[in-house]
Structures are given as C-alpha cells and as structure tokens.
mmCIF file of C-alpha atoms in Angstrom:
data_model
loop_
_atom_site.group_PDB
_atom_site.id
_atom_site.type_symbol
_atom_site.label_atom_id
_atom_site.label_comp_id
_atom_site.label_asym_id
_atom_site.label_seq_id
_atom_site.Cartn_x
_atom_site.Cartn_y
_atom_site.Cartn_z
ATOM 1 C CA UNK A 94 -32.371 125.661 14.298
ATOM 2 C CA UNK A 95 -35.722 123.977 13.884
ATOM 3 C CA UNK A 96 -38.803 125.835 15.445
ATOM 4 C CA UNK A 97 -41.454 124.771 17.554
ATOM 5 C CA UNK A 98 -43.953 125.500 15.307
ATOM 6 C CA UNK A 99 -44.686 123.971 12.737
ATOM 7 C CA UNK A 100 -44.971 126.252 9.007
ATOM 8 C CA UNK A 101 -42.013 128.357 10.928
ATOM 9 C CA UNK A 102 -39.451 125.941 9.741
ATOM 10 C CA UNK A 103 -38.755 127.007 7.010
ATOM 11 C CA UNK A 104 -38.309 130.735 8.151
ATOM 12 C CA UNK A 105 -35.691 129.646 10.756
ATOM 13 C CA UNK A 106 -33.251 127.433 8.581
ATOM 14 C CA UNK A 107 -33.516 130.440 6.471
ATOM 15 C CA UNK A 108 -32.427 132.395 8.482
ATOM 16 C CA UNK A 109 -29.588 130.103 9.859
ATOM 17 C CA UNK A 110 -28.861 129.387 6.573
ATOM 18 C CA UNK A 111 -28.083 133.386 5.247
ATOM 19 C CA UNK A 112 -26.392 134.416 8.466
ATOM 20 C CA UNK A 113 -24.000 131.267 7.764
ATOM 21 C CA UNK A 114 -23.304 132.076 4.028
ATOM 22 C CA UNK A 115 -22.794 135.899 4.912
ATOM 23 C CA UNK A 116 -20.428 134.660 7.587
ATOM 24 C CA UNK A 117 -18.562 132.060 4.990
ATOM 25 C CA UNK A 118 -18.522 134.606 1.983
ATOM 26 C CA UNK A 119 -16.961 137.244 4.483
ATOM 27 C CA UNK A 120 -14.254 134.657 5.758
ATOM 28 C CA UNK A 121 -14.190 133.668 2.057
ATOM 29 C CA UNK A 122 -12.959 137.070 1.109
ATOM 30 C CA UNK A 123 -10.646 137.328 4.064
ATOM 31 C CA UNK A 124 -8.664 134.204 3.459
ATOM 32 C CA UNK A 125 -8.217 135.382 -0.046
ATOM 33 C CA UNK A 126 -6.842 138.810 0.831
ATOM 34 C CA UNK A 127 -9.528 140.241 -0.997
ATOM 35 C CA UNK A 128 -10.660 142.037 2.292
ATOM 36 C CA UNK A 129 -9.612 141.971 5.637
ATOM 37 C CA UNK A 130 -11.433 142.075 9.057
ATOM 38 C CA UNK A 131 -11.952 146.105 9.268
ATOM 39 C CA UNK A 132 -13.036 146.447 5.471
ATOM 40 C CA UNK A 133 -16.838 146.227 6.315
ATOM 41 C CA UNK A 134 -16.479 147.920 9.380
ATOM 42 C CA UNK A 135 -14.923 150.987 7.700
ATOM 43 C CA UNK A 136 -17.981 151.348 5.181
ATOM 44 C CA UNK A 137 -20.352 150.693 7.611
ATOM 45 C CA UNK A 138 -18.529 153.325 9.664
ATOM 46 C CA UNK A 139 -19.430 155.891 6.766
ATOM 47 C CA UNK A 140 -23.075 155.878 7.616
ATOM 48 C CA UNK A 141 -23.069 154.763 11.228
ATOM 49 C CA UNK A 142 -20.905 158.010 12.687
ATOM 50 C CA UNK A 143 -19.621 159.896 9.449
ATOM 51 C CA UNK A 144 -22.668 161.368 8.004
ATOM 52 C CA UNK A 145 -26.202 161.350 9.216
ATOM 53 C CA UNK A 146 -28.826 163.041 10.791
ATOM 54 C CA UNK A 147 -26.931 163.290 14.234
ATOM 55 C CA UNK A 148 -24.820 165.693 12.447
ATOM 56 C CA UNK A 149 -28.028 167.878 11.831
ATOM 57 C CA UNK A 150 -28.896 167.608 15.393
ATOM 58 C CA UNK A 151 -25.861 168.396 16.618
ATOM 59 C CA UNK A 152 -25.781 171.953 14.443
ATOM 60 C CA UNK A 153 -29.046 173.057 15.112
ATOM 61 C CA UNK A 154 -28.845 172.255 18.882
ATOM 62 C CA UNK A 155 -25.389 174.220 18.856
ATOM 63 C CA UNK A 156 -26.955 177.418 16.806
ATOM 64 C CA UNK A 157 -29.890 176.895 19.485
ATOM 65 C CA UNK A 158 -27.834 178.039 22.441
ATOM 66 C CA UNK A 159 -25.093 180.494 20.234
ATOM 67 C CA UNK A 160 -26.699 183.030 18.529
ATOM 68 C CA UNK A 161 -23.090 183.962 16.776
ATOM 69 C CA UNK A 162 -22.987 180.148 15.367
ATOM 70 C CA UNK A 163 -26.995 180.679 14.512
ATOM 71 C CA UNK A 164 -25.449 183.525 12.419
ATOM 72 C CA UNK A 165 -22.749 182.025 10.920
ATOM 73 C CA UNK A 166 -25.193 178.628 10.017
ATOM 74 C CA UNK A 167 -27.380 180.936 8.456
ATOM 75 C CA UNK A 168 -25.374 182.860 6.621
ATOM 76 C CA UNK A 169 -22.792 180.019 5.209
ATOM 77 C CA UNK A 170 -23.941 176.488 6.419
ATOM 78 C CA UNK A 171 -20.341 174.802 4.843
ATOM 79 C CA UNK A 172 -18.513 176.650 7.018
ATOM 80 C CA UNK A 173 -20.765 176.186 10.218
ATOM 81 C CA UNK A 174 -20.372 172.405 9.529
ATOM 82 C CA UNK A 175 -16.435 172.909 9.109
ATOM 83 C CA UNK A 176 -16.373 174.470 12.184
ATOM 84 C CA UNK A 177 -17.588 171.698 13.713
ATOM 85 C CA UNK A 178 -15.417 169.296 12.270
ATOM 86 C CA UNK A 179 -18.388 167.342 10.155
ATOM 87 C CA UNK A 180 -18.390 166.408 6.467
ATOM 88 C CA UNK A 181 -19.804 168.995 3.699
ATOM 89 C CA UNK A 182 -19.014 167.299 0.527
ATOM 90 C CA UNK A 183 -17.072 170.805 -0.076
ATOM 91 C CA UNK A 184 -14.650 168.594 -2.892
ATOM 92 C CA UNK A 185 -17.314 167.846 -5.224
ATOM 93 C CA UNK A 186 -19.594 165.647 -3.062
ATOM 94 C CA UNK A 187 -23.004 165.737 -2.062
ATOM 95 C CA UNK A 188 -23.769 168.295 0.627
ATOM 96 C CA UNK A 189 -22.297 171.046 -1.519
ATOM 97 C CA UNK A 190 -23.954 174.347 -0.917
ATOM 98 C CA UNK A 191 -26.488 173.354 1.790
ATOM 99 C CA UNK A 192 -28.359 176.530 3.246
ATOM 100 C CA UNK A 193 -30.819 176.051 6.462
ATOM 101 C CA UNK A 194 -33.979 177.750 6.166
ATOM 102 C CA UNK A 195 -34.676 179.225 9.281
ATOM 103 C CA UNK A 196 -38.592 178.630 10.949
ATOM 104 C CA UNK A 197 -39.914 181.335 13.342
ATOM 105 C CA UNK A 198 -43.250 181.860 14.355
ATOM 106 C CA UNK A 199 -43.856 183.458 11.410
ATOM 107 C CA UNK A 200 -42.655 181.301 9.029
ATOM 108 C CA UNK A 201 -42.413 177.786 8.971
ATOM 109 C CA UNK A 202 -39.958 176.192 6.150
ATOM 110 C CA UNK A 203 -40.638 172.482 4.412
ATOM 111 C CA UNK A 204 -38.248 170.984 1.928
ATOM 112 C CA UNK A 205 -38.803 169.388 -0.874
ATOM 113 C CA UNK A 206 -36.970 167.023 -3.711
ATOM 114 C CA UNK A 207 -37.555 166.038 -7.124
ATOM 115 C CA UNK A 208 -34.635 164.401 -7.382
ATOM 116 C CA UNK A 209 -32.688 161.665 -4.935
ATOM 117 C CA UNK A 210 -29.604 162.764 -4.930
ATOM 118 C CA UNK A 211 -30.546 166.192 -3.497
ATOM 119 C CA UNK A 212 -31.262 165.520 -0.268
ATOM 120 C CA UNK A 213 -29.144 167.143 2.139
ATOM 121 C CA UNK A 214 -27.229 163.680 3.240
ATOM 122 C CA UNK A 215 -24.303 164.665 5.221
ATOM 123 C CA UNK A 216 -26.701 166.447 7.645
ATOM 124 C CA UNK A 217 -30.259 164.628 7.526
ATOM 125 C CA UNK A 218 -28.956 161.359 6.566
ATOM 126 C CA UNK A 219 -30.596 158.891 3.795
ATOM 127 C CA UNK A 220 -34.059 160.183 2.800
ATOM 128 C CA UNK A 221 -37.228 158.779 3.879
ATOM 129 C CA UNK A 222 -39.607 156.770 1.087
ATOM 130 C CA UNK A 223 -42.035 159.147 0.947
ATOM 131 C CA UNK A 224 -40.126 162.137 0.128
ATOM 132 C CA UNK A 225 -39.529 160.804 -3.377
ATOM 133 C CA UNK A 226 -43.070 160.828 -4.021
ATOM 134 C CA UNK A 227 -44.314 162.923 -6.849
ATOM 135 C CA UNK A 228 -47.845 162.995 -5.298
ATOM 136 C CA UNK A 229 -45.858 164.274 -1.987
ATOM 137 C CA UNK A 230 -44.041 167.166 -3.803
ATOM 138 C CA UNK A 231 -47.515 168.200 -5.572
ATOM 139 C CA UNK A 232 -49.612 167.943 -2.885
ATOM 140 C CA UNK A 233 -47.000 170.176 -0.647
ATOM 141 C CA UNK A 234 -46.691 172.762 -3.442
ATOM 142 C CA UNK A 235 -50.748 172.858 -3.684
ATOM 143 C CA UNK A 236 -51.969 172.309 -0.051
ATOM 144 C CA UNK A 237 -49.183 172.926 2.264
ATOM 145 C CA UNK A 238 -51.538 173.312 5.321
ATOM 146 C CA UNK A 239 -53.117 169.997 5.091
ATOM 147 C CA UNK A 240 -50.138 167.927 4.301
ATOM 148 C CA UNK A 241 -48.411 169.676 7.455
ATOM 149 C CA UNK A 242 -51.220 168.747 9.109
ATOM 150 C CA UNK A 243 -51.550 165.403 7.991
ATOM 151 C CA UNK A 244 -47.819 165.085 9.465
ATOM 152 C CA UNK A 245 -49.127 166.742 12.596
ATOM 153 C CA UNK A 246 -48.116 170.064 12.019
ATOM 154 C CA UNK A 247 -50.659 172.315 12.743
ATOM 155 C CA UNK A 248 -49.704 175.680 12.193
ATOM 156 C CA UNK A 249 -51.553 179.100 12.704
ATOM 157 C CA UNK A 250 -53.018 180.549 9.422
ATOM 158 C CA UNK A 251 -50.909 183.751 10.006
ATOM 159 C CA UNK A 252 -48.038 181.717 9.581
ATOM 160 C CA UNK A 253 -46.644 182.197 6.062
ATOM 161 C CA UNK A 254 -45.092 178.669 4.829
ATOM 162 C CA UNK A 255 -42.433 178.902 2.123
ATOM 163 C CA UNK A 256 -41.512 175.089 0.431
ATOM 164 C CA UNK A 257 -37.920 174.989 -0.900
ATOM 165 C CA UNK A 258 -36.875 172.882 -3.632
ATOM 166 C CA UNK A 259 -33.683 171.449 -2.707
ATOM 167 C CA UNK A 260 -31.509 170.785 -5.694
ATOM 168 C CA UNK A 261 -27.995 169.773 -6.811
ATOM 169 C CA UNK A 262 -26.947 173.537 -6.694
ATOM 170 C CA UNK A 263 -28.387 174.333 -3.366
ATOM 171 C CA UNK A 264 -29.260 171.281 -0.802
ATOM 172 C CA UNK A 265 -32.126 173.172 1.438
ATOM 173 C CA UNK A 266 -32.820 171.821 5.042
ATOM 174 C CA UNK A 267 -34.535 173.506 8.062
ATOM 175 C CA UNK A 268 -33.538 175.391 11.787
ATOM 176 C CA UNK A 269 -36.218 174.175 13.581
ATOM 177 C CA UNK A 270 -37.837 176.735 16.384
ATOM 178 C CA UNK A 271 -36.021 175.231 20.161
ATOM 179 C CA UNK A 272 -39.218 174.040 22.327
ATOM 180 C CA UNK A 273 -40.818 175.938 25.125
ATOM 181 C CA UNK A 274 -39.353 174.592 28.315
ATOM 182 C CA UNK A 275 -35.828 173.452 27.328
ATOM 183 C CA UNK A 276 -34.123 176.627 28.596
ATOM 184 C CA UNK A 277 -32.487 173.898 31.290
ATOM 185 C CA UNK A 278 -31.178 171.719 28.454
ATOM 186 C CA UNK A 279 -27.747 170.913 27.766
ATOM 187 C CA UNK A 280 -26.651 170.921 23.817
ATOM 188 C CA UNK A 281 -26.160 167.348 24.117
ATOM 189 C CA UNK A 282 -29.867 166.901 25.608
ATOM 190 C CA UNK A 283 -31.455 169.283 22.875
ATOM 191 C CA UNK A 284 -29.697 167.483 19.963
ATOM 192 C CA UNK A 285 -31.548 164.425 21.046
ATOM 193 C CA UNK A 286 -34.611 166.212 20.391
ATOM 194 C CA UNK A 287 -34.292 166.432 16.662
ATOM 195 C CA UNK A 288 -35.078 164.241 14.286
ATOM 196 C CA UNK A 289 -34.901 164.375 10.241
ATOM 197 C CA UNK A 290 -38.551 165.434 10.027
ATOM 198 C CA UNK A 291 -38.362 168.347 12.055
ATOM 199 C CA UNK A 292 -35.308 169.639 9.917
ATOM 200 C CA UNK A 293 -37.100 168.623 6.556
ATOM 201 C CA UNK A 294 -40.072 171.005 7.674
ATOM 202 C CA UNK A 295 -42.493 167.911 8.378
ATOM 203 C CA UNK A 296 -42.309 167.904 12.407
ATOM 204 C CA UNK A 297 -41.934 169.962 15.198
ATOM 205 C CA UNK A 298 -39.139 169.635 17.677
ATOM 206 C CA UNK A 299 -41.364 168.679 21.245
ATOM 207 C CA UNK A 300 -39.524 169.201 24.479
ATOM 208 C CA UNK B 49 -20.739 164.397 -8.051
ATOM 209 C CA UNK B 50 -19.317 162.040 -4.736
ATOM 210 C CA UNK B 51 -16.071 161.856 -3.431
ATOM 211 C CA UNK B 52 -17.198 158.861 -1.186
ATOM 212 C CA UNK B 53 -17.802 156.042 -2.759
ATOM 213 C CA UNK B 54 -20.058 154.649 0.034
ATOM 214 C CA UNK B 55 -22.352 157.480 -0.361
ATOM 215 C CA UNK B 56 -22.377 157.194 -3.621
ATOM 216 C CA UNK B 57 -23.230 153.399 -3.761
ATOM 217 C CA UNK B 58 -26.419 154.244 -1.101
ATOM 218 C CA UNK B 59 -27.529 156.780 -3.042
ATOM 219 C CA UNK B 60 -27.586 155.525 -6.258
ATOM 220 C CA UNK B 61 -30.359 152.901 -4.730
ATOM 221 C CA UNK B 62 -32.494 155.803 -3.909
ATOM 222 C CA UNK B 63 -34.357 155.924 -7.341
ATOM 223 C CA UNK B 64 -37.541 153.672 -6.412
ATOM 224 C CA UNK B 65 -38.895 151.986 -3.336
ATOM 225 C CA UNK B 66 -37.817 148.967 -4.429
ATOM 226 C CA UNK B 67 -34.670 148.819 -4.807
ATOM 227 C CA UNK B 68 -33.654 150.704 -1.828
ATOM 228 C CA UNK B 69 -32.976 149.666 1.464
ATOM 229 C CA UNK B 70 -34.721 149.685 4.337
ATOM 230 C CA UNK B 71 -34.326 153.038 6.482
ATOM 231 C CA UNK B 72 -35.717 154.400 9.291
ATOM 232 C CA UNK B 73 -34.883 158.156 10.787
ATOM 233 C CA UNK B 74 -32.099 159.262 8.046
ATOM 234 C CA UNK B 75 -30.107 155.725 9.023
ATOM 235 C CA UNK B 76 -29.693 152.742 7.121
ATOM 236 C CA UNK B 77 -32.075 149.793 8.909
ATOM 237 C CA UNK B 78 -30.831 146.243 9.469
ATOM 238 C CA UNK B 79 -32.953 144.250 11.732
ATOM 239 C CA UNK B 80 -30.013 141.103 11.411
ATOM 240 C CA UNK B 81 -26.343 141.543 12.147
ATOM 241 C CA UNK B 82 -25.891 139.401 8.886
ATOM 242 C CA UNK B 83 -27.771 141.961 6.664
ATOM 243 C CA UNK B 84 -25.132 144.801 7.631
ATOM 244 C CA UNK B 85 -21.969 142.514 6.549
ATOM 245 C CA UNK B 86 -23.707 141.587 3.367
ATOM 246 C CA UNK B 87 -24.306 145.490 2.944
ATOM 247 C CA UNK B 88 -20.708 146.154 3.861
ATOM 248 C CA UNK B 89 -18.845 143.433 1.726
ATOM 249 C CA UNK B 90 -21.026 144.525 -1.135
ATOM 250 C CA UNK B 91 -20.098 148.070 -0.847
ATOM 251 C CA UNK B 92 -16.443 147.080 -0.344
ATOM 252 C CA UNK B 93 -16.050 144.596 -3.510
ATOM 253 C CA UNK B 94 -16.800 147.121 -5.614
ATOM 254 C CA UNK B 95 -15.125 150.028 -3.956
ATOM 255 C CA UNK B 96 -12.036 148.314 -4.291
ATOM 256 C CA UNK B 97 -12.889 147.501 -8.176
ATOM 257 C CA UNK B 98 -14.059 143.870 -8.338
ATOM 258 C CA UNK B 99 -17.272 145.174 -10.014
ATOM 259 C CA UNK B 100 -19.009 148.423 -11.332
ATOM 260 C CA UNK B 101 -21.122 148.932 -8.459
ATOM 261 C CA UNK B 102 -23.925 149.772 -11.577
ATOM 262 C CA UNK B 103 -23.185 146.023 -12.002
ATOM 263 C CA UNK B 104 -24.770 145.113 -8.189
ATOM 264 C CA UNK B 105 -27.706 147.369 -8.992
ATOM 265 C CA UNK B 106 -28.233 145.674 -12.012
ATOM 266 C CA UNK B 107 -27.806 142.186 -10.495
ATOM 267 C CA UNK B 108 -29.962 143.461 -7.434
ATOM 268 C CA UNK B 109 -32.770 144.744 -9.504
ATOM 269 C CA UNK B 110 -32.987 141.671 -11.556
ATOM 270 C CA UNK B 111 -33.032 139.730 -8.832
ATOM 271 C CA UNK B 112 -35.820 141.769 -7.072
ATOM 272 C CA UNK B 113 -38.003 141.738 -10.318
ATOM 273 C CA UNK B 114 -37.364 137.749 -10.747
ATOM 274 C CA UNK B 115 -38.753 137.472 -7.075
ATOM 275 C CA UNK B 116 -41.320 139.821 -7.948
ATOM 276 C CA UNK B 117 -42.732 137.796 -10.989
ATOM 277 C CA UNK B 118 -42.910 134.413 -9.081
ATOM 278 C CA UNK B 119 -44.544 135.503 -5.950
ATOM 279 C CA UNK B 120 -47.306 137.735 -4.998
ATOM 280 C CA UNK B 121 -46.771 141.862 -4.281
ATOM 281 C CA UNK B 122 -47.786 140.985 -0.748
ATOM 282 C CA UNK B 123 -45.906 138.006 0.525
ATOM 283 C CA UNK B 124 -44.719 138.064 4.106
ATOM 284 C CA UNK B 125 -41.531 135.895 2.731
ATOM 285 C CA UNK B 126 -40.731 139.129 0.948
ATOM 286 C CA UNK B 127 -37.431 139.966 2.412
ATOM 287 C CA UNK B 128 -34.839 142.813 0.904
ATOM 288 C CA UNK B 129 -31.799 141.524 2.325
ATOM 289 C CA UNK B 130 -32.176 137.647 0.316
ATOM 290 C CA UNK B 131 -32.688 139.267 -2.349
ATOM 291 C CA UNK B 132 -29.665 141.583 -2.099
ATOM 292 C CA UNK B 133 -27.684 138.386 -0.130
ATOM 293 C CA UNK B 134 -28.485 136.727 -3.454
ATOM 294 C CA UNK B 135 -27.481 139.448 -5.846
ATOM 295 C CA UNK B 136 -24.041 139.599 -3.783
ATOM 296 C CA UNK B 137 -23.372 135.401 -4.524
ATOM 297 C CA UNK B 138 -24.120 136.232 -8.136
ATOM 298 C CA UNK B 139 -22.060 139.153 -8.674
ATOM 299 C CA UNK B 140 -18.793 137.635 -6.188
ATOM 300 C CA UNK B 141 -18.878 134.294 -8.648
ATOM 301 C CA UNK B 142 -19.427 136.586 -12.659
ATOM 302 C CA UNK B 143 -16.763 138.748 -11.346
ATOM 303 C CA UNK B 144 -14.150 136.200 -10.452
ATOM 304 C CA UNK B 145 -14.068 137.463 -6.897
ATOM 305 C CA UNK B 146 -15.533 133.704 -5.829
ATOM 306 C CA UNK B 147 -15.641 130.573 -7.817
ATOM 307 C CA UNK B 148 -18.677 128.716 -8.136
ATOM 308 C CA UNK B 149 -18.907 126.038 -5.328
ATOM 309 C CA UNK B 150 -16.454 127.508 -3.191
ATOM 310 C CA UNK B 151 -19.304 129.206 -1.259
ATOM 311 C CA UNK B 152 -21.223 126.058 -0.964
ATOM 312 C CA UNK B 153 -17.995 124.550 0.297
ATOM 313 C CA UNK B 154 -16.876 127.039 3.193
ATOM 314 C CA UNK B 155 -21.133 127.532 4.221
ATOM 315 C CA UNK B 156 -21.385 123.743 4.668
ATOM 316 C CA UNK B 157 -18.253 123.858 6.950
ATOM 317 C CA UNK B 158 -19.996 126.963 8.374
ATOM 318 C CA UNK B 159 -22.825 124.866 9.307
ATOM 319 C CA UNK B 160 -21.449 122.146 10.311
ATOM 320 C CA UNK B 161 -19.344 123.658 12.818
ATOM 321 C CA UNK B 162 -22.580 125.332 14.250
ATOM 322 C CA UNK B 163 -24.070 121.584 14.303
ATOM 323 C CA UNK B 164 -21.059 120.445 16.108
ATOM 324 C CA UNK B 165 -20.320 123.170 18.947
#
C-alpha cells in the first residue's frame, strides 16, 4: 500500500511485503502437511494462557483473601500452584522448587538472577531486560534502598530488605503486601492489581 | 531442564538483549499479527524436528549481527521481527522444509491476490 508521504514508502511495502510472506510461508507449510492450521496457535497458546504472570496474580490474589492457601503457598509453593490447576515444571521443567518470599511491613523481599533461565517463568512470565543486568544485580546487592527507590519503592529505613538469588535449585519470587482499601475487592479484581514487578520485589501493588 | 519445548525455545533467547524478543509485563510483545505467526511457525518447525532450534538461534544471531555491521546501532529501520522473519526463510530453505523459490512463488500470488481483491 503506498503512503501519502513521501520517505514512508518504503516502510509500508515493507510491511505489506512481510505480512504477505509470513502469510505464504504459513500456507506454504500447510499445503505441505508440514503443519496444519492450529500448529501456531497451540505454541502461541503456551505463552498466551499456559504460563505467565497472570498465573502469579492469580496465586497471590487467592493467598490474599485465604489465609489457609497463604499458608500452604508459603510453606510449599508447587503444591499451592497444583492446587490451582497451573503449571510447576514439577517433571523436570523450569519452575521447579519455586518458594514466595513473603513482604510485610517489616520486610520487603526483591529477587534477583544471575542467570536466565532462573527466573520463576511459569508464575512471572518471561523476564524483563533489565533483570539480566550485572550492574542491576550489583547495584541491588550494594544499595538496595536507592535502586528500590529508583523503581519507586520507597520504603521506611526500619524496614529490613532481604535480596534472594533465585537459582536453578530454588526459583525465588515475592507475596506482595494487599493494598489499603481493597477490603471490597473480589479475587478476580485484586489479581488485576499485580504485575511482575511487584512480585519480583521492584513495585508495590497500588489499589 | 524443560519439558516444554516452547519454553525452552523462549528461553534459550534470553542470554543478551539482542537476541531476545521484545516483551513487555512477563508476556511476549508483538505489535503485528504477522510477527506472532512467524514466532509460532518458527517454534513449531523445530519442535516437530525440521531443525535444532540451536540452529534458528544461530541463523537469528547471524542475521542480527549482519544487520548490525551494515547499519548504524541507532537506526529507526531496526526492526527484530525482519530480522527473525529473515532467519525463518533461511533456516525453512537449508533444512529442506522449503525449496528455494517456492516462497517467492506462493508471496507473489500472495500479493497479487491482495492487488486484485
């Protein structure tokens, strides 16, 4: 499709162009029997509803309003996750051992990663760039306070901070405190709250 | 240790900034529906053994670095999904998944039913 501006041209047939040849290889592939019409839809599916941070959400905003399933998170996360039907990686995969550091307002947990493959997938999802970062790690190992802050945590100093270094034995993530004001909320309406951050240790859940 | 293969594949591209996707919030971010089915059939090739998906990464990081060494770190053309569009045409043809030309063929009949509807 040409544009009306001139120096965009190019940019459009590009685009008409990829979304065309993505379209042809896929019908490509189908004709041959080498896939058929659900194939990309499945692994798409895999990271769409199978594993991400909704699953996160969804556990923290259930342990928010039953103290028993708090207990039982806290004391074997694989089997809180179980009970709720979601994916721990309990054959092998990733998402094996995962423990949840619980913040009150005494403590306040951050997670941290030297390697990729540590991160907590099945319940936070695919980890953000930063988080990678050697100076990131160093800096929250050195000067917790002022990265927090820098993320806009701001944080009492009588509030101890304790950084966990999530491995491939144990995959750490974090119960964030449940906002002031959300005693109204349904579990559905609190898991929208969440996002990765706040169960990394990097944000606060606002209500 | 993975018994999905799909999380396997995405994770594998975690090592630098470069060669992973783009993500936002813990989810994989595609800002074209064509980007997602060139993630998917990717993914799916090698799942069902047409190529090591090491192979991809390979053919994706070459790729990357070869755009990288004509064009300057900052150039708005800079797109992730070419590049891994382009690794995907590479990989479908060395494998034997795709001869050569028969893309050409089936995108120019792509296009020219667009032209013509």
């Amino acid at each position: 499709m040409p544009s009306n501006y001139p120096g965009f041209e190019y940019d459009a047939d590009r685009e008409t162009v990829s979304a065309a040849k993505v379209k042809a290889l896929e019908s490509l592939l189908i004709e041959k029997g080498v896939i058929t019409g659900q194939t990309v839809d499945t692994v798409l599916s895999h990271f769409e509803s199978k594993m991400g941070p909704f699953n996160g959400a969804k556990l923290v905003a259930r342990a928010w309003v039953d103290p028993d399933f708090k207990a039982r998170l806290l004391a074997d996360c694989n089997a809180a996750c179980e009970e709720l039907g979601f994916p721990t990686g309990m054959s092998g995969a990733e998402g094996e051992h995962m423990r949840i550091a619980e913040n009150t307002p005494e403590v306040h947990n951050v997670i941290v990663c030297s390697l990729c493959s540590c991160y907590p997938w099945p319940t936070l999802g695919l980890p953000p760039y930063w988080f990678k970062d050697p100076t990131f790690r160093a800096r929250v190992a050195r000067e917790p306070r002022v990265v927090l802050s820098e993320f806009g945590v701001e944080l009492d100093d009588s509030v101890e901070i304790r950084i966990w270094d999530t491995s491939a034995q144990i995959r750490w993530w974090v119960l964030p405190m449940r906002p002031e004001g959300t005693e109204n909320m349904s579990e559905e309406e609190l898991a929208a709250l969440l996002t990765p951050e706040a169960m990394m240790g990097v944000a606060t859940v606002k209500g | 240790m993975f018994t999905k293969f799909e999380h396997f594949a995405a994770t594998s591209l975690m090592g630098s900034p470069q060669e992973a996707p783009p993500r936002q919030d813990g989810h994989l971010q595609f800002d074209r529906d064509w980007e997602k089915l060139a993630f998917g059939v990717a993914i799916a090739l090698s799942k069902q053994g047409h190529y090591e998906w090491e192979e991809f990464r390979q053919t994706l990081i070459a790729t990357i670095d070869e755009w990288e060494s004509t064009h300057e770190l900052d150039d708005p053309e800079w797109d992730y999904y070419q590049c891994w569009l382009s690794a995907l045409e590479k990989i479908a043809i060395a494998s034997g998944v795709l001869e050569a030309g028969e893309l050409e063929q089936q995108l120019a009949q792509v296009l020219d039913c667009k032209a013509s509807t």
